[in-house]
Structures are given as C-alpha cells and as structure tokens.
Amino acid sequence: MKYEIGKKLILIIDDNVTNLKVAIEYLKSQGQEVIIARNGETGLERAEYALPDLILLDVQMPGIDGFETCRRLKANTTTKDIPVIFMTALSEIEDKLKGFAAGGVDYVTKPIQVEEVWVRVQTHLAIRGLQVEMSDRIHELDMFARTVAHDLKNPLANIIGSLELLELSARPLLDENMQKTLQLGVRGSRKMANIIDELLLLASVRRDEVPIEPLPMFEVVILAQDRLTHMISDYNAEIILPESWPTAMGYAPWVEEIWANYLSNGMKYGGRPPRLEVGGESLANGRIRFFVKDNGDGLTEEQQDQLFTEFSRLEHPEEIHGHGLGLSIVQRIIKRLGGEVGVESEVGQGSTFYFTLPPLSA
C-alpha cells in the first residue's frame, strides 16, 4: 500500500536558488510548501525554527559548506531526525560517502532533474512518515505496558505479603505437600513481581531522561543486595565486597538494577553454595570496570553469544530459567549511560560479568 505523504514543508538550502527555480515550482505544483535559505548558517536557523519535514542541501556554499551544515543539523536534538538530501555537482564516490557520513540520506547530482528530485523527496518523506508513525505506536505500547505493570504491582505485593505471612505462621500446621505448594506460590509471586519491575524498568530506559552523577557505589550495591535477602538466604550465598570503590558517573537507580541482575544470576548459575566476588577497577582507557565473578561451571562460547540478547535463556542442570529480559535490559541501561557490558568465562572456571562506566568528570 502506498504511503500518502500529504502536504509537507521542504527547506532548500542553496546559495543560488535561481538555478533551482524550476525544481521549486515543481515541488509547489505537487502540493508541497517550500522555504529557502541562501547559506548554511541561515539554513540552520530556519531548520530549527520551522522544523521542515525534509531538507534539500547544496554542498558547495560560502561560509560553512553543506557537509558541515548537515553535521550541525544532526548534532542538534531538535533537527537531528529531519532527512537531508544533498544536491551537488560533485559526483565522486568519496564525496557521496562524505555526505552519508555527515548524516545525509540521499544524493542528487546537479544539474538536477525535477522528476528525479520529486521521486527521491517522496521516498524519504514516506520513510520519515513511517518512522514517526512507528515511534508513536511504540510510545503507546510503552505507556500501555507501564500502566498495566503499575496496576498489577500493588495487588501482587499484597498477595506476596499474605503468602509469606501464611508460610511463616501456618507452615508447621501443613503437611509436606501443602508446604511445597505454598513455597511454589511464594516463589512464583516473587518471580512475577520481578517481571513487572523489569517491564517498568525497560519502559523507563527507553523513554526517560535521567541525571548523570557521581555514583556512591557502595550504597548502590548494598541496596541491590538488600533486595535479594530471601534469595541470598535460600542459596546460602557468600558475597564478597571490596573495601573501596572507584568513582564512576551514572544514574544510581539504573545501576542498582544492574547489580541486582548480576548478583541474582551469579547465585542462580554459580556454585553450590554460590560464592560471588564483587568489585571495581580503573582501566587503562580511563573507563571504570565493575564486575561479579562467580564460582559456577562457566560458559561455552556458544552460551556467551546468547547472553545480553532479548528473550534468550541458558540451559542449566537444575533447570533454573529466567524470563529472558534481565541481561538485555542491562545492555540497554549501560548503552544509555555510555558504557559497555560483557562476560569473561571458561568452562570449569566460573564467569565474570562486567560493565563499564565513564570516570568521574574532571
């Protein structure tokens, strides 16, 4: 089905619009609105003010050229998503590659052919329209998921509290089968609560702008550890913390989620009982690396390739399964915070899961 682009605003940035008069009139005859700027500086101002749907940009102009104009358009959060089509007499492949590297989406060669220009304009307006439509739908899905998760969170917390109270007070009165059934109910409810928390976190990572500040890493790790009190007790886990932490930049609530994920995975897939070494270190490139090293069976290269992928699960001899969101969310968080994630592992030697963050700003 053909996408109807409708009436759009097109900005033409060119120092010699006389040569483009035919193209301008042709675009107008196709129902499009056209505005003009005669140099890059003016074009940047008009693009930010008018927010055109597409920009036709000359390369060779006095002052800043078209490549630099495009780079500045893409560096501006207000104009970065506007598609830019270069117009130039330069036809060498190096020039075209330079234009694409600057952020352009297409190229037309002067002297221009109006029919060709119109076809390319239609194509990129349609692509941009579909991108906007898809973004709106994703936003709606995010809001729906967040609303549903919030609506489920409080009732589920009440259910978990009631089950835990029942387990504590009535367990001696129940036979073995009933005790196991109650334990399954408690564990299942906690798992549902974790899934809801991760859905809320995923929605916030996709949309929210957060302050980047120096991290009090000791406090962040302790908060994550406190959330896992039941799990630490169930697994009889030993968690070894360092005496000091290097200072990195990040957003504490998100980094707390990373620690909670790494620690819980370390307990699930570590030794029996699990022994987790936690720490941080400065790297030669200036980044700060944080890690959780477990005493588990280690991972094959194939298993390592599956990590940090949405909805993937690793097989485990005790059939411990996650819901496949955790590590992919970790990767999204660290990418937003300007770092990297990874794992170092050998079969029989345990695994070290790590993430990096920028150092304390000077």
Short mmCIF file of N, CA and C in Angstrom, two decimals, residues 152-318:
data_model
loop_
_atom_site.label_atom_id
_atom_site.label_comp_id
_atom_site.label_asym_id
_atom_site.label_seq_id
_atom_site.Cartn_x
_atom_site.Cartn_y
_atom_site.Cartn_z
N LEU A 152 -0.71 -3.85 38.23
CA LEU A 152 -0.50 -5.18 38.79
C LEU A 152 0.39 -5.17 40.03
N LYS A 153 1.23 -4.16 40.13
CA LYS A 153 2.29 -4.16 41.15
C LYS A 153 1.72 -4.19 42.58
N ASN A 154 0.79 -3.29 42.90
CA ASN A 154 0.28 -3.22 44.28
C ASN A 154 -0.53 -4.45 44.68
N PRO A 155 -1.48 -4.93 43.85
CA PRO A 155 -2.19 -6.15 44.24
C PRO A 155 -1.26 -7.35 44.42
N LEU A 156 -0.23 -7.44 43.56
CA LEU A 156 0.70 -8.56 43.67
C LEU A 156 1.52 -8.45 44.95
N ALA A 157 1.89 -7.22 45.34
CA ALA A 157 2.62 -7.04 46.59
C ALA A 157 1.78 -7.53 47.77
N ASN A 158 0.48 -7.28 47.73
CA ASN A 158 -0.40 -7.76 48.80
C ASN A 158 -0.46 -9.29 48.83
N ILE A 159 -0.50 -9.89 47.64
CA ILE A 159 -0.53 -11.36 47.56
C ILE A 159 0.76 -11.95 48.12
N ILE A 160 1.89 -11.36 47.74
CA ILE A 160 3.18 -11.87 48.24
C ILE A 160 3.24 -11.75 49.76
N GLY A 161 2.81 -10.60 50.29
CA GLY A 161 2.82 -10.41 51.73
C GLY A 161 1.95 -11.43 52.45
N SER A 162 0.78 -11.69 51.89
CA SER A 162 -0.13 -12.66 52.51
C SER A 162 0.44 -14.07 52.47
N LEU A 163 1.04 -14.45 51.34
CA LEU A 163 1.63 -15.78 51.22
C LEU A 163 2.81 -15.96 52.16
N GLU A 164 3.65 -14.92 52.27
CA GLU A 164 4.79 -15.01 53.17
C GLU A 164 4.33 -15.12 54.62
N LEU A 165 3.30 -14.36 54.98
CA LEU A 165 2.75 -14.45 56.34
C LEU A 165 2.17 -15.84 56.60
N LEU A 166 1.47 -16.38 55.59
CA LEU A 166 0.90 -17.72 55.72
C LEU A 166 2.00 -18.76 55.86
N GLU A 167 3.07 -18.59 55.07
CA GLU A 167 4.19 -19.53 55.13
C GLU A 167 4.84 -19.50 56.51
N LEU A 168 4.96 -18.32 57.09
CA LEU A 168 5.61 -18.17 58.39
C LEU A 168 4.76 -18.72 59.52
N SER A 169 3.46 -18.43 59.48
CA SER A 169 2.59 -18.78 60.61
C SER A 169 1.95 -20.16 60.52
N ALA A 170 1.61 -20.58 59.30
CA ALA A 170 0.83 -21.82 59.16
C ALA A 170 1.66 -23.01 58.71
N ARG A 171 2.92 -22.79 58.36
CA ARG A 171 3.73 -23.88 57.83
C ARG A 171 3.78 -25.11 58.75
N PRO A 172 3.95 -24.92 60.09
CA PRO A 172 4.00 -26.11 60.95
C PRO A 172 2.71 -26.93 60.94
N LEU A 173 1.62 -26.32 60.52
CA LEU A 173 0.33 -27.00 60.55
C LEU A 173 0.04 -27.74 59.25
N LEU A 174 0.89 -27.55 58.24
CA LEU A 174 0.63 -28.13 56.92
C LEU A 174 1.45 -29.38 56.70
N ASP A 175 0.90 -30.30 55.89
CA ASP A 175 1.68 -31.48 55.54
C ASP A 175 2.73 -31.10 54.49
N GLU A 176 3.59 -32.06 54.14
CA GLU A 176 4.72 -31.77 53.26
C GLU A 176 4.26 -31.28 51.89
N ASN A 177 3.23 -31.88 51.32
CA ASN A 177 2.75 -31.47 50.00
C ASN A 177 2.20 -30.04 50.03
N MET A 178 1.46 -29.71 51.07
CA MET A 178 0.93 -28.36 51.19
C MET A 178 2.04 -27.34 51.40
N GLN A 179 3.07 -27.70 52.15
CA GLN A 179 4.21 -26.81 52.34
C GLN A 179 4.90 -26.51 51.01
N LYS A 180 5.10 -27.56 50.19
CA LYS A 180 5.73 -27.36 48.88
C LYS A 180 4.86 -26.50 47.98
N THR A 181 3.55 -26.70 48.04
CA THR A 181 2.63 -25.88 47.24
C THR A 181 2.70 -24.42 47.64
N LEU A 182 2.77 -24.17 48.95
CA LEU A 182 2.87 -22.80 49.44
C LEU A 182 4.19 -22.16 49.02
N GLN A 183 5.28 -22.93 49.08
CA GLN A 183 6.58 -22.41 48.66
C GLN A 183 6.56 -22.06 47.18
N LEU A 184 5.94 -22.90 46.36
CA LEU A 184 5.83 -22.60 44.93
C LEU A 184 5.05 -21.32 44.69
N GLY A 185 3.99 -21.13 45.48
CA GLY A 185 3.20 -19.90 45.34
C GLY A 185 4.00 -18.67 45.69
N VAL A 186 4.81 -18.74 46.76
CA VAL A 186 5.65 -17.60 47.16
C VAL A 186 6.69 -17.31 46.08
N ARG A 187 7.38 -18.34 45.61
CA ARG A 187 8.42 -18.14 44.60
C ARG A 187 7.84 -17.63 43.28
N GLY A 188 6.71 -18.19 42.89
CA GLY A 188 6.06 -17.74 41.66
C GLY A 188 5.63 -16.29 41.74
N SER A 189 5.12 -15.88 42.89
CA SER A 189 4.68 -14.49 43.07
C SER A 189 5.87 -13.54 43.02
N ARG A 190 6.97 -13.94 43.66
CA ARG A 190 8.18 -13.10 43.62
C ARG A 190 8.70 -12.96 42.19
N LYS A 191 8.65 -14.06 41.44
CA LYS A 191 9.10 -14.01 40.05
C LYS A 191 8.22 -13.07 39.23
N MET A 192 6.91 -13.13 39.44
CA MET A 192 6.01 -12.21 38.75
C MET A 192 6.33 -10.77 39.10
N ALA A 193 6.63 -10.52 40.39
CA ALA A 193 6.98 -9.16 40.81
C ALA A 193 8.25 -8.69 40.11
N ASN A 194 9.22 -9.60 39.95
CA ASN A 194 10.46 -9.24 39.26
C ASN A 194 10.20 -8.91 37.80
N ILE A 195 9.33 -9.68 37.15
CA ILE A 195 8.99 -9.40 35.75
C ILE A 195 8.34 -8.02 35.62
N ILE A 196 7.43 -7.71 36.52
CA ILE A 196 6.77 -6.40 36.49
C ILE A 196 7.79 -5.29 36.68
N ASP A 197 8.71 -5.47 37.63
CA ASP A 197 9.74 -4.45 37.86
C ASP A 197 10.59 -4.26 36.61
N GLU A 198 10.90 -5.35 35.92
CA GLU A 198 11.74 -5.23 34.73
C GLU A 198 10.97 -4.58 33.57
N LEU A 199 9.69 -4.83 33.47
CA LEU A 199 8.89 -4.15 32.44
C LEU A 199 8.86 -2.64 32.70
N LEU A 200 8.71 -2.25 33.96
CA LEU A 200 8.73 -0.83 34.31
C LEU A 200 10.09 -0.23 34.02
N LEU A 201 11.14 -0.98 34.35
CA LEU A 201 12.49 -0.50 34.09
C LEU A 201 12.74 -0.35 32.60
N LEU A 202 12.31 -1.34 31.81
CA LEU A 202 12.50 -1.28 30.36
C LEU A 202 11.82 -0.05 29.78
N ALA A 203 10.61 0.24 30.23
CA ALA A 203 9.89 1.41 29.74
C ALA A 203 10.63 2.69 30.10
N SER A 204 11.19 2.76 31.32
CA SER A 204 11.89 3.97 31.73
C SER A 204 13.19 4.15 30.96
N VAL A 205 13.90 3.04 30.68
CA VAL A 205 15.16 3.13 29.94
C VAL A 205 14.92 3.61 28.52
N ARG A 206 13.82 3.20 27.94
CA ARG A 206 13.51 3.59 26.56
C ARG A 206 13.16 5.07 26.45
N ARG A 207 12.55 5.64 27.50
CA ARG A 207 11.95 6.97 27.35
C ARG A 207 12.52 8.05 28.25
N ASP A 208 12.90 7.69 29.47
CA ASP A 208 13.21 8.72 30.46
C ASP A 208 14.60 9.33 30.24
N GLU A 209 14.70 10.64 30.48
CA GLU A 209 15.99 11.33 30.56
C GLU A 209 16.37 11.39 32.03
N VAL A 210 17.59 10.98 32.36
CA VAL A 210 17.99 10.88 33.76
C VAL A 210 19.25 11.69 34.02
N PRO A 211 19.43 12.16 35.26
CA PRO A 211 20.65 12.92 35.59
C PRO A 211 21.84 11.97 35.74
N ILE A 212 22.97 12.33 35.16
CA ILE A 212 24.20 11.55 35.28
C ILE A 212 25.06 12.20 36.36
N GLU A 213 25.32 11.45 37.42
CA GLU A 213 26.00 12.00 38.59
C GLU A 213 27.04 11.00 39.11
N PRO A 214 27.97 11.47 39.96
CA PRO A 214 28.90 10.53 40.60
C PRO A 214 28.13 9.50 41.43
N LEU A 215 28.52 8.23 41.33
CA LEU A 215 27.78 7.15 41.96
C LEU A 215 28.38 6.79 43.32
N PRO A 216 27.56 6.75 44.37
CA PRO A 216 28.00 6.20 45.65
C PRO A 216 27.90 4.68 45.58
N MET A 217 28.88 4.03 44.94
CA MET A 217 28.72 2.64 44.53
C MET A 217 28.51 1.68 45.71
N PHE A 218 29.15 1.95 46.85
CA PHE A 218 28.94 1.07 47.99
C PHE A 218 27.47 1.03 48.37
N GLU A 219 26.84 2.21 48.48
CA GLU A 219 25.42 2.26 48.85
C GLU A 219 24.55 1.62 47.79
N VAL A 220 24.89 1.82 46.51
CA VAL A 220 24.10 1.24 45.43
C VAL A 220 24.12 -0.28 45.49
N VAL A 221 25.30 -0.86 45.72
CA VAL A 221 25.42 -2.31 45.79
C VAL A 221 24.68 -2.87 47.01
N ILE A 222 24.79 -2.18 48.15
CA ILE A 222 24.10 -2.64 49.35
C ILE A 222 22.58 -2.64 49.14
N LEU A 223 22.06 -1.62 48.47
CA LEU A 223 20.62 -1.58 48.18
C LEU A 223 20.21 -2.77 47.31
N ALA A 224 21.03 -3.07 46.29
CA ALA A 224 20.73 -4.22 45.43
C ALA A 224 20.79 -5.52 46.23
N GLN A 225 21.79 -5.61 47.12
CA GLN A 225 21.93 -6.82 47.93
C GLN A 225 20.75 -6.98 48.88
N ASP A 226 20.29 -5.88 49.46
CA ASP A 226 19.15 -5.95 50.39
C ASP A 226 17.89 -6.47 49.69
N ARG A 227 17.73 -6.13 48.42
CA ARG A 227 16.56 -6.60 47.67
C ARG A 227 16.59 -8.12 47.48
N LEU A 228 17.79 -8.71 47.59
CA LEU A 228 17.94 -10.13 47.31
C LEU A 228 18.10 -10.95 48.59
N THR A 229 17.66 -10.40 49.73
CA THR A 229 17.85 -11.06 51.03
C THR A 229 17.31 -12.49 51.03
N HIS A 230 16.08 -12.66 50.53
CA HIS A 230 15.48 -14.00 50.51
C HIS A 230 16.30 -14.96 49.65
N MET A 231 16.73 -14.47 48.50
CA MET A 231 17.49 -15.32 47.58
C MET A 231 18.84 -15.69 48.16
N ILE A 232 19.51 -14.73 48.80
CA ILE A 232 20.80 -15.00 49.42
C ILE A 232 20.66 -16.08 50.49
N SER A 233 19.57 -15.99 51.25
CA SER A 233 19.32 -16.99 52.30
C SER A 233 19.00 -18.35 51.68
N ASP A 234 18.15 -18.38 50.66
CA ASP A 234 17.75 -19.64 50.04
C ASP A 234 18.95 -20.38 49.44
N TYR A 235 19.87 -19.61 48.82
CA TYR A 235 21.02 -20.23 48.16
C TYR A 235 22.23 -20.36 49.07
N ASN A 236 22.12 -19.81 50.31
CA ASN A 236 23.26 -19.81 51.24
C ASN A 236 24.47 -19.19 50.56
N ALA A 237 24.25 -18.06 49.88
CA ALA A 237 25.29 -17.43 49.06
C ALA A 237 26.24 -16.60 49.90
N GLU A 238 27.50 -16.56 49.46
CA GLU A 238 28.52 -15.70 50.05
C GLU A 238 28.84 -14.60 49.04
N ILE A 239 28.71 -13.35 49.47
CA ILE A 239 29.01 -12.22 48.59
C ILE A 239 30.16 -11.43 49.21
N ILE A 240 31.27 -11.33 48.48
CA ILE A 240 32.48 -10.69 48.97
C ILE A 240 32.60 -9.31 48.33
N LEU A 241 32.54 -8.27 49.14
CA LEU A 241 32.61 -6.89 48.66
C LEU A 241 34.00 -6.31 48.90
N PRO A 242 34.44 -5.37 48.07
CA PRO A 242 35.75 -4.75 48.26
C PRO A 242 35.72 -3.71 49.38
N GLU A 243 36.90 -3.31 49.84
CA GLU A 243 36.98 -2.29 50.88
C GLU A 243 36.72 -0.90 50.33
N SER A 244 36.98 -0.70 49.04
CA SER A 244 36.77 0.63 48.44
C SER A 244 36.31 0.46 47.00
N TRP A 245 35.73 1.55 46.47
CA TRP A 245 35.20 1.55 45.11
C TRP A 245 35.74 2.74 44.33
N PRO A 246 36.11 2.55 43.06
CA PRO A 246 36.40 3.71 42.21
C PRO A 246 35.11 4.46 41.90
N THR A 247 35.21 5.76 41.68
CA THR A 247 34.01 6.58 41.44
C THR A 247 33.76 6.71 39.95
N ALA A 248 32.54 6.38 39.54
CA ALA A 248 32.13 6.48 38.14
C ALA A 248 30.90 7.35 38.05
N MET A 249 30.57 7.72 36.80
CA MET A 249 29.39 8.54 36.54
C MET A 249 28.25 7.64 36.06
N GLY A 250 27.03 7.92 36.52
CA GLY A 250 25.88 7.13 36.09
C GLY A 250 24.62 7.59 36.78
N TYR A 251 23.60 6.76 36.72
CA TYR A 251 22.31 7.03 37.35
C TYR A 251 22.04 5.90 38.33
N ALA A 252 22.05 6.21 39.63
CA ALA A 252 22.06 5.20 40.68
C ALA A 252 20.92 4.18 40.58
N PRO A 253 19.65 4.59 40.37
CA PRO A 253 18.58 3.58 40.31
C PRO A 253 18.78 2.56 39.20
N TRP A 254 19.28 3.00 38.04
CA TRP A 254 19.52 2.06 36.95
C TRP A 254 20.69 1.13 37.28
N VAL A 255 21.76 1.68 37.85
CA VAL A 255 22.94 0.86 38.17
C VAL A 255 22.59 -0.15 39.27
N GLU A 256 21.72 0.24 40.19
CA GLU A 256 21.25 -0.71 41.20
C GLU A 256 20.59 -1.92 40.54
N GLU A 257 19.81 -1.68 39.49
CA GLU A 257 19.17 -2.78 38.77
C GLU A 257 20.20 -3.71 38.14
N ILE A 258 21.30 -3.14 37.64
CA ILE A 258 22.35 -3.96 37.04
C ILE A 258 22.96 -4.88 38.08
N TRP A 259 23.29 -4.31 39.25
CA TRP A 259 23.87 -5.13 40.32
C TRP A 259 22.89 -6.23 40.76
N ALA A 260 21.62 -5.87 40.90
CA ALA A 260 20.63 -6.86 41.31
C ALA A 260 20.56 -8.00 40.30
N ASN A 261 20.65 -7.66 39.02
CA ASN A 261 20.60 -8.69 37.98
C ASN A 261 21.85 -9.56 38.01
N TYR A 262 23.02 -8.94 38.08
CA TYR A 262 24.27 -9.71 38.08
C TYR A 262 24.37 -10.60 39.32
N LEU A 263 23.99 -10.07 40.48
CA LEU A 263 24.07 -10.86 41.70
C LEU A 263 23.09 -12.04 41.68
N SER A 264 21.85 -11.79 41.23
CA SER A 264 20.87 -12.88 41.19
C SER A 264 21.28 -13.95 40.19
N ASN A 265 21.82 -13.54 39.04
CA ASN A 265 22.31 -14.53 38.07
C ASN A 265 23.49 -15.31 38.63
N GLY A 266 24.36 -14.60 39.38
CA GLY A 266 25.51 -15.28 39.99
C GLY A 266 25.08 -16.35 40.97
N MET A 267 24.00 -16.07 41.69
CA MET A 267 23.50 -17.09 42.63
C MET A 267 22.83 -18.25 41.89
N LYS A 268 22.08 -17.94 40.85
CA LYS A 268 21.40 -18.99 40.10
C LYS A 268 22.38 -19.93 39.41
N TYR A 269 23.40 -19.34 38.77
CA TYR A 269 24.29 -20.12 37.92
C TYR A 269 25.66 -20.34 38.53
N GLY A 270 25.86 -19.88 39.78
CA GLY A 270 27.14 -20.08 40.45
C GLY A 270 27.25 -21.47 41.04
N GLY A 271 28.28 -21.65 41.90
CA GLY A 271 28.50 -22.95 42.52
C GLY A 271 27.46 -23.23 43.59
N ARG A 272 27.62 -24.36 44.25
CA ARG A 272 26.70 -24.75 45.31
C ARG A 272 27.48 -25.02 46.59
N PRO A 273 27.54 -24.05 47.54
CA PRO A 273 26.83 -22.77 47.50
C PRO A 273 27.57 -21.76 46.63
N PRO A 274 26.85 -20.74 46.14
CA PRO A 274 27.49 -19.73 45.30
C PRO A 274 28.40 -18.81 46.11
N ARG A 275 29.53 -18.49 45.52
CA ARG A 275 30.48 -17.55 46.12
C ARG A 275 30.78 -16.47 45.08
N LEU A 276 30.37 -15.24 45.38
CA LEU A 276 30.46 -14.16 44.41
C LEU A 276 31.45 -13.10 44.89
N GLU A 277 32.43 -12.81 44.03
CA GLU A 277 33.39 -11.73 44.29
C GLU A 277 32.95 -10.50 43.48
N VAL A 278 32.78 -9.39 44.17
CA VAL A 278 32.26 -8.17 43.56
C VAL A 278 33.32 -7.08 43.67
N GLY A 279 33.47 -6.26 42.63
CA GLY A 279 34.47 -5.21 42.73
C GLY A 279 34.43 -4.23 41.59
N GLY A 280 35.40 -3.32 41.60
CA GLY A 280 35.53 -2.31 40.55
C GLY A 280 36.99 -1.94 40.38
N GLU A 281 37.36 -1.53 39.17
CA GLU A 281 38.75 -1.20 38.87
C GLU A 281 38.81 -0.19 37.74
N SER A 282 39.87 0.61 37.75
CA SER A 282 40.09 1.59 36.68
C SER A 282 40.85 0.91 35.55
N LEU A 283 40.41 1.15 34.31
CA LEU A 283 41.06 0.58 33.14
C LEU A 283 42.04 1.57 32.53
N ALA A 284 42.91 1.05 31.67
CA ALA A 284 43.92 1.91 31.03
C ALA A 284 43.30 2.98 30.16
N ASN A 285 42.11 2.72 29.60
CA ASN A 285 41.45 3.70 28.73
C ASN A 285 40.67 4.75 29.51
N GLY A 286 40.77 4.72 30.86
CA GLY A 286 40.09 5.71 31.68
C GLY A 286 38.72 5.29 32.16
N ARG A 287 38.17 4.23 31.58
CA ARG A 287 36.86 3.75 32.00
C ARG A 287 36.95 3.02 33.34
N ILE A 288 35.80 2.91 34.01
CA ILE A 288 35.73 2.16 35.25
C ILE A 288 34.98 0.86 34.97
N ARG A 289 35.58 -0.25 35.38
CA ARG A 289 35.00 -1.57 35.14
C ARG A 289 34.52 -2.16 36.46
N PHE A 290 33.24 -2.56 36.50
CA PHE A 290 32.67 -3.21 37.66
C PHE A 290 32.32 -4.64 37.29
N PHE A 291 32.40 -5.56 38.27
CA PHE A 291 32.24 -6.96 37.91
C PHE A 291 31.67 -7.79 39.04
N VAL A 292 31.11 -8.95 38.66
CA VAL A 292 30.69 -10.00 39.59
C VAL A 292 31.29 -11.30 39.07
N LYS A 293 32.18 -11.90 39.87
CA LYS A 293 32.83 -13.17 39.49
C LYS A 293 32.20 -14.29 40.30
N ASP A 294 31.71 -15.34 39.61
CA ASP A 294 31.07 -16.45 40.33
C ASP A 294 31.95 -17.69 40.30
N ASN A 295 31.56 -18.69 41.04
CA ASN A 295 32.29 -19.96 41.12
C ASN A 295 31.51 -21.08 40.45
N GLY A 296 30.79 -20.72 39.40
CA GLY A 296 29.97 -21.70 38.70
C GLY A 296 30.74 -22.55 37.71
N ASP A 297 30.00 -23.22 36.83
CA ASP A 297 30.60 -24.14 35.87
C ASP A 297 31.23 -23.44 34.68
N GLY A 298 30.99 -22.13 34.55
CA GLY A 298 31.49 -21.42 33.39
C GLY A 298 30.58 -21.58 32.18
N LEU A 299 30.89 -20.87 31.12
CA LEU A 299 30.05 -20.85 29.93
C LEU A 299 30.85 -21.18 28.69
N THR A 300 30.24 -21.90 27.78
CA THR A 300 30.86 -22.14 26.48
C THR A 300 30.77 -20.87 25.64
N GLU A 301 31.52 -20.83 24.56
CA GLU A 301 31.46 -19.67 23.67
C GLU A 301 30.06 -19.50 23.09
N GLU A 302 29.42 -20.62 22.78
CA GLU A 302 28.05 -20.56 22.25
C GLU A 302 27.10 -19.95 23.26
N GLN A 303 27.23 -20.33 24.53
CA GLN A 303 26.38 -19.77 25.57
C GLN A 303 26.66 -18.28 25.76
N GLN A 304 27.92 -17.90 25.70
CA GLN A 304 28.27 -16.48 25.85
C GLN A 304 27.65 -15.64 24.74
N ASP A 305 27.58 -16.22 23.53
CA ASP A 305 26.98 -15.48 22.41
C ASP A 305 25.49 -15.24 22.60
N GLN A 306 24.84 -16.07 23.43
CA GLN A 306 23.40 -15.91 23.65
C GLN A 306 23.08 -14.84 24.69
N LEU A 307 24.08 -14.47 25.49
CA LEU A 307 23.84 -13.52 26.56
C LEU A 307 23.55 -12.13 26.02
N PHE A 308 22.89 -11.31 26.83
CA PHE A 308 22.56 -9.93 26.51
C PHE A 308 21.65 -9.83 25.28
N THR A 309 20.97 -10.95 24.94
CA THR A 309 20.02 -10.97 23.84
C THR A 309 18.62 -11.13 24.41
N GLU A 310 17.69 -10.31 23.93
CA GLU A 310 16.34 -10.34 24.48
C GLU A 310 15.69 -11.71 24.31
N PHE A 311 15.02 -12.15 25.39
CA PHE A 311 14.23 -13.38 25.43
C PHE A 311 15.06 -14.64 25.21
N SER A 312 16.37 -14.56 25.49
CA SER A 312 17.19 -15.77 25.43
C SER A 312 17.32 -16.36 26.82
N ARG A 313 17.45 -17.69 26.89
CA ARG A 313 17.60 -18.37 28.17
C ARG A 313 18.71 -19.41 28.05
N LEU A 314 19.50 -19.53 29.10
CA LEU A 314 20.54 -20.55 29.12
C LEU A 314 20.02 -21.80 29.82
N GLU A 315 20.36 -22.95 29.25
CA GLU A 315 20.00 -24.20 29.91
C GLU A 315 20.88 -24.38 31.14
N HIS A 316 20.34 -24.99 32.17
CA HIS A 316 21.05 -25.18 33.42
C HIS A 316 20.68 -26.55 33.95
N PRO A 317 21.65 -27.26 34.57
CA PRO A 317 21.35 -28.61 35.04
C PRO A 317 20.19 -28.68 36.02
N GLU A 318 19.97 -27.60 36.78
CA GLU A 318 18.84 -27.60 37.71
C GLU A 318 17.60 -26.96 37.11
#
